[in-house]
């Protein structure tokens, strides 16, 4: 017997979940392709867990339709859906061995003890815990307990595997290792996985697609690259990758590119599909470079190459410098790999912009 993928796609059609009068999830529609890992990303209270619990059947939609594998499951209870969830708290039975914990779901669903044990052993092998079966959960580290929880979910061969902030109880280094391992396992087994996090870096690292949620609705969905390079609104530009947001003007569009003006400076950005006029420029901290401030007539010419700034703060961080700048367009935060000749705090400088890392969004 071996663990197989029964991956199915998930579709939400205009799904709303209300608690009394408040919509925790409001008219949300999306499609998750079978065999992909999709992240629900957003700040606390935006509706991520509620969305996940509706996929599991632990929460019922107030209105709308939910399909799994093309089948309408909107009214099906959790027990009749082939979906399993990995919780942040692990939720292992403390008095049962690791092997029994992993086999538990199979035994309950009527699989013979011997078969369940064999599958549990295989599940533990998959998560790198072969040989740990006879321990108690209390004899494992937090990261190992989380792996047991993953193994327990895997052996059920779910059509959809759900993760609700699975790594938030782990330290930063272990988080990185676990997220890579989860991603590797998901790809190896071809699992459909829905992964909830409020950590944008984690989302960028593990996802085929990201659904960014804000205040019960979808702010934008797309591949990590699309969301980072072509954010559609202020919220997404800021939430993913922390862009500087300053006012600019869209002056022209052609061939997938738009021209925006920032003072006398013109910049090329991916065409945001907006009409000419006022826009918000989302400028990544690593898209700005500092040069010594030009003087005299050179300063005048420089207005077409960059904008004059004052360095308010310069912080050395080993691999890069972080700068806080003041400009007539507002404050800017800069991450600069040039650490060998940094610009000191208090200095005047010219801020120039690299071609990539700037997007225009609606004001
Ligand atoms: N059982 C409930 N009764 C009433 N309101 C609820 C209930 N569950 C969730 N909510 C509300 O619905 C909204 C969305 O909650 P949800 O748990 O989905 O957020 P979340 O994005 O998972 O947040 P977090 O990152 O803090 O876990 C919140 O405003 C929350 O207070
Ligand atoms: Mg939550």
XYZ file of C-alpha atoms and ligand atoms in Angstrom:
395
model
C 0.000 0.000 0.000
C 1.418 3.369 -0.778
C 0.379 6.959 -0.361
C -1.126 8.331 -3.544
C -2.392 11.720 -4.575
C -6.096 12.084 -5.227
C -5.699 15.781 -5.869
C -8.847 17.660 -6.847
C -9.405 21.284 -7.781
C -11.406 23.731 -5.655
C -13.760 26.423 -6.848
C -15.567 29.161 -4.921
C -18.429 30.912 -6.699
C -19.632 34.071 -4.997
C -19.164 32.606 -1.548
C -20.217 34.645 1.472
C -19.985 33.681 5.131
C -21.797 35.903 7.576
C -21.664 35.971 11.357
C -24.808 37.814 12.369
C -24.621 40.904 10.178
C -20.858 40.886 9.597
C -19.455 39.179 6.493
C -16.193 37.378 7.381
C -15.930 36.404 3.700
C -17.818 38.534 1.221
C -18.779 37.354 -2.282
C -15.469 35.624 -2.948
C -14.766 33.678 -6.166
C -11.604 31.799 -7.115
C -10.352 28.608 -8.735
C -7.561 26.417 -7.397
C -6.175 23.995 -9.966
C -5.654 20.392 -8.921
C -2.083 19.650 -7.863
C -1.129 23.249 -7.090
C -0.301 25.064 -3.870
C -2.305 28.234 -3.403
C -1.778 30.604 -0.490
C -4.398 32.731 1.184
C -2.424 35.757 2.325
C -3.610 38.760 4.258
C -3.639 40.598 7.581
C -5.313 39.356 10.740
C -9.097 39.162 10.493
C -9.284 39.364 6.673
C -11.109 36.023 6.362
C -8.352 33.477 5.634
C -9.272 30.886 8.246
C -12.971 31.234 7.483
C -12.243 30.546 3.800
C -10.120 27.521 4.691
C -12.745 26.147 7.070
C -15.378 26.458 4.364
C -13.215 24.306 2.054
C -12.989 21.744 4.865
C -16.710 21.875 5.595
C -16.042 23.000 9.177
C -17.893 26.216 8.371
C -20.890 26.498 6.071
C -21.253 29.186 3.410
C -24.139 31.581 4.003
C -24.500 31.879 0.241
C -22.638 30.897 -2.923
C -21.332 27.588 -4.227
C -18.254 25.528 -3.340
C -16.997 22.807 -5.690
C -14.313 20.221 -5.047
C -13.258 18.089 -7.981
C -16.095 19.673 -9.951
C -18.685 18.397 -7.478
C -20.947 20.737 -5.516
C -20.028 20.222 -1.837
C -21.588 23.434 -0.512
C -23.904 21.584 1.884
C -21.691 18.554 2.591
C -20.416 18.252 6.178
C -16.677 17.899 6.853
C -16.922 14.141 7.365
C -18.222 13.666 3.825
C -15.449 15.697 2.187
C -12.078 14.211 1.443
C -10.213 17.211 2.811
C -7.792 17.330 5.726
C -6.364 20.195 7.673
C -2.996 20.711 9.347
C -3.399 23.047 12.301
C -1.005 25.564 13.765
C -1.308 23.849 17.157
C -0.478 20.371 15.704
C -3.379 18.871 17.740
C -1.655 15.536 18.389
C -2.993 13.088 20.988
C -0.423 13.310 23.810
C -1.007 9.802 25.192
C -0.613 8.041 21.808
C 2.660 7.160 20.121
C 3.650 9.076 17.018
C 2.807 6.033 14.850
C -0.643 5.685 16.442
C -1.286 9.397 15.985
C -0.542 9.118 12.286
C -2.580 5.919 11.876
C -5.516 7.198 13.911
C -7.562 8.716 11.096
C -7.186 5.577 8.994
C -8.228 3.261 11.835
C -11.262 5.413 12.605
C -12.303 5.266 8.971
C -12.203 1.453 9.069
C -8.793 0.610 7.603
C -7.344 -2.614 9.096
C -4.847 -1.960 11.867
C -1.949 -3.596 10.067
C -2.546 -1.634 6.850
C -2.941 1.578 8.802
C 0.340 0.966 10.613
C 2.130 0.301 7.328
C 0.775 3.490 5.845
C 1.655 5.478 8.950
C 5.231 4.221 8.711
C 5.338 5.338 5.117
C 3.906 8.743 6.020
C 6.539 9.215 8.721
C 9.230 8.238 6.231
C 7.946 10.897 3.819
C 8.264 13.674 6.387
C 11.718 12.525 7.472
C 10.632 10.888 10.729
C 11.161 7.199 9.933
C 12.200 5.537 13.193
C 10.346 7.991 15.437
C 7.077 6.028 15.460
C 7.338 4.665 18.991
C 7.980 8.010 20.655
C 5.342 10.124 22.336
C 4.663 13.597 20.898
C 6.152 15.135 24.064
C 9.463 13.497 23.143
C 9.674 15.461 19.877
C 10.621 19.054 19.071
C 7.997 21.503 17.825
C 9.173 21.094 14.244
C 9.040 17.315 14.508
C 5.528 17.473 15.975
C 4.467 19.589 13.017
C 5.889 16.920 10.696
C 3.821 14.297 12.496
C 0.740 16.439 11.900
C 1.634 16.622 8.193
C 2.165 12.844 8.020
C -1.191 12.258 9.729
C -2.886 14.391 7.068
C -0.970 12.801 4.157
C -1.898 9.184 4.966
C -5.571 10.054 4.508
C -4.796 10.805 0.845
C -6.965 13.896 0.823
C -8.259 15.506 -2.337
C -7.267 18.805 -0.757
C -4.753 19.399 2.026
C -5.228 22.539 4.091
C -2.608 24.329 6.186
C -3.606 27.076 8.611
C -0.489 29.046 9.577
C 1.377 25.754 10.067
C 4.735 27.300 10.915
C 3.895 30.139 13.248
C 4.985 28.243 16.367
C 8.470 27.611 14.983
C 11.576 29.781 15.069
C 12.656 31.625 11.919
C 15.307 29.159 10.777
C 13.113 26.107 11.242
C 10.245 27.915 9.522
C 12.300 28.296 6.402
C 13.312 24.614 6.418
C 9.749 23.422 7.058
C 8.247 25.604 4.360
C 10.743 24.236 1.822
C 9.973 20.680 2.937
C 6.214 21.215 2.689
C 6.609 22.668 -0.786
C 8.837 19.785 -1.877
C 6.418 17.180 -0.556
C 3.458 18.942 -2.154
C 5.183 18.941 -5.543
C 6.477 15.400 -5.214
C 3.031 14.003 -4.387
C 1.139 16.416 -6.666
C -1.131 17.499 -3.801
C -3.713 20.224 -4.023
C -2.837 22.414 -1.058
C -4.326 25.582 0.342
C -1.968 27.336 2.676
C -2.889 30.193 4.981
C -0.297 32.687 6.142
C 0.034 36.367 6.977
C 3.744 36.250 6.113
C 4.302 37.587 2.603
C 7.769 36.095 2.275
C 6.462 32.642 3.158
C 3.704 33.072 0.580
C 6.134 34.138 -2.150
C 8.389 31.194 -1.350
C 5.922 28.307 -1.435
C 3.078 29.240 -3.764
C 2.057 28.532 -7.324
C -0.535 31.249 -6.858
C -1.391 33.655 -4.070
C -4.848 34.974 -3.214
C -4.356 38.223 -1.314
C -7.295 38.975 0.955
C -8.177 42.225 2.671
C -11.293 42.962 4.685
C -13.240 39.854 3.629
C -12.641 40.256 -0.122
C -9.903 39.328 -2.593
C -7.548 42.258 -3.152
C -5.746 40.452 -6.001
C -4.756 36.951 -7.003
C -1.919 35.793 -9.209
C 1.506 34.185 -9.297
C 4.087 35.476 -6.811
C 5.824 37.289 -9.665
C 2.622 38.961 -10.904
C 1.729 40.191 -7.443
C 5.197 41.524 -6.754
C 5.787 43.137 -10.139
C 2.285 44.149 -11.094
C 0.310 44.921 -7.969
C -3.168 46.173 -8.852
C -3.792 48.393 -5.879
C -2.198 50.206 -2.974
C -2.959 47.425 -0.534
C -1.196 44.694 -2.510
C 1.763 46.939 -3.413
C 2.295 47.669 0.245
C 1.479 44.250 1.710
C 3.737 42.304 -0.654
C 7.286 43.562 -0.648
C 6.565 46.840 1.138
C 6.644 49.405 -1.666
C 7.216 53.138 -1.266
C 3.974 54.815 -2.346
C 4.255 58.268 -3.858
C 2.100 60.346 -6.168
C 2.949 60.457 -9.856
C 1.228 61.053 -13.159
C 0.588 58.579 -15.926
C 1.346 60.400 -19.174
C 1.262 57.702 -21.847
C 0.798 54.014 -22.620
C 2.033 51.884 -25.466
C 2.971 48.274 -26.130
C 2.474 47.020 -22.591
C 4.457 49.870 -21.061
C 3.309 53.071 -19.451
C 5.240 56.285 -18.947
C 4.862 58.070 -15.653
C 6.159 61.443 -14.570
C 7.642 62.185 -11.192
C 8.507 65.873 -11.226
C 10.727 66.293 -14.312
C 11.669 62.652 -14.227
C 9.992 60.117 -16.490
C 9.897 56.426 -15.674
C 8.714 53.349 -17.553
C 6.442 50.921 -15.733
C 4.344 47.909 -16.783
C 1.052 49.192 -18.239
C -1.418 49.199 -15.321
C -4.389 49.560 -17.677
C -5.304 52.903 -16.120
C -6.225 56.094 -17.987
C -3.785 59.018 -18.119
C -3.775 61.134 -14.979
C -2.906 60.857 -11.325
C -1.565 57.494 -10.166
C 0.253 56.110 -7.200
C 3.791 54.878 -7.858
C 4.748 51.757 -5.937
C 8.535 51.785 -5.764
C 10.365 48.812 -4.293
C 13.072 49.644 -1.725
C 15.664 47.954 -3.958
C 14.660 49.927 -7.067
C 16.227 53.144 -5.735
C 19.944 53.993 -5.924
C 21.806 56.876 -4.328
C 24.367 59.123 -6.002
C 26.292 62.079 -4.602
C 24.273 65.275 -4.974
C 25.276 67.180 -8.121
C 26.078 70.887 -7.732
C 25.646 74.021 -9.871
C 24.343 73.602 -13.399
C 24.750 69.817 -13.096
C 22.050 69.872 -10.427
C 19.592 71.307 -12.908
C 20.327 68.620 -15.515
C 20.095 65.959 -12.834
C 16.379 66.637 -12.401
C 15.781 64.453 -15.442
C 17.854 61.606 -14.006
C 16.747 61.461 -10.408
C 15.239 63.393 -7.535
C 17.120 65.371 -4.885
C 16.870 63.842 -1.430
C 18.244 64.257 2.059
C 19.487 61.143 3.826
C 17.688 61.052 7.166
C 18.932 57.686 8.293
C 21.673 55.319 7.104
C 21.901 51.851 8.642
C 24.647 49.335 7.918
C 23.310 45.749 7.883
C 26.320 43.788 6.642
C 25.011 42.658 3.275
C 23.255 45.940 2.485
C 22.506 49.480 3.599
C 19.083 50.719 4.573
C 18.333 54.368 4.043
C 15.501 56.615 5.070
C 15.251 59.530 2.646
C 13.262 62.733 2.602
C 12.233 64.145 -0.775
C 9.730 66.659 -2.063
C 7.563 63.678 -3.077
C 7.589 62.186 0.399
C 9.731 59.844 2.460
C 11.443 56.892 0.789
C 12.816 53.671 2.218
C 15.797 52.235 0.332
C 17.660 48.929 0.435
C 21.028 49.355 -1.283
C 23.580 46.530 -1.791
C 26.406 49.075 -2.002
C 27.999 48.914 1.444
C 31.528 49.917 0.495
C 30.913 53.659 0.186
C 27.681 54.450 1.980
C 26.065 57.890 2.018
C 26.062 59.246 5.575
C 23.011 60.516 7.393
C 22.518 64.250 6.879
C 23.992 64.216 3.351
C 22.231 65.471 0.250
C 22.027 62.979 -2.600
C 20.346 62.192 -5.879
C 17.951 59.234 -5.855
C 17.753 57.422 -9.187
C 15.447 54.586 -10.127
C 16.291 51.238 -11.699
C 14.080 50.065 -14.569
C 12.524 47.219 -12.645
C 10.647 47.337 -9.371
C 8.259 50.204 -10.049
C 4.543 49.832 -10.685
C 1.689 52.285 -11.086
C -1.563 51.665 -9.234
C -4.789 53.655 -8.877
C -4.778 56.368 -6.196
N -17.287 32.173 14.925
C -17.248 33.482 14.663
N -18.189 34.330 15.129
C -18.161 35.643 14.845
N -17.215 36.237 14.093
C -16.240 35.459 13.601
C -16.194 34.049 13.860
N -15.106 33.526 13.226
C -14.500 34.581 12.617
N -15.177 35.731 12.831
C -14.812 37.059 12.316
O -14.641 36.963 10.924
C -13.510 37.717 10.486
C -12.524 36.842 9.748
O -11.979 35.885 10.649
P -10.870 34.824 10.217
O -10.641 33.936 11.384
O -11.296 34.182 8.947
O -9.616 35.753 9.958
P -8.110 35.384 9.592
O -7.809 36.053 8.305
O -7.904 33.923 9.665
O -7.299 36.115 10.739
P -5.972 35.663 11.577
O -4.794 36.002 10.699
O -6.022 36.543 12.783
O -6.085 34.206 11.894
C -12.937 38.364 11.741
O -13.419 39.680 11.829
C -13.468 37.513 12.849
O -13.608 38.262 14.025
Mg -6.744 32.663 10.907
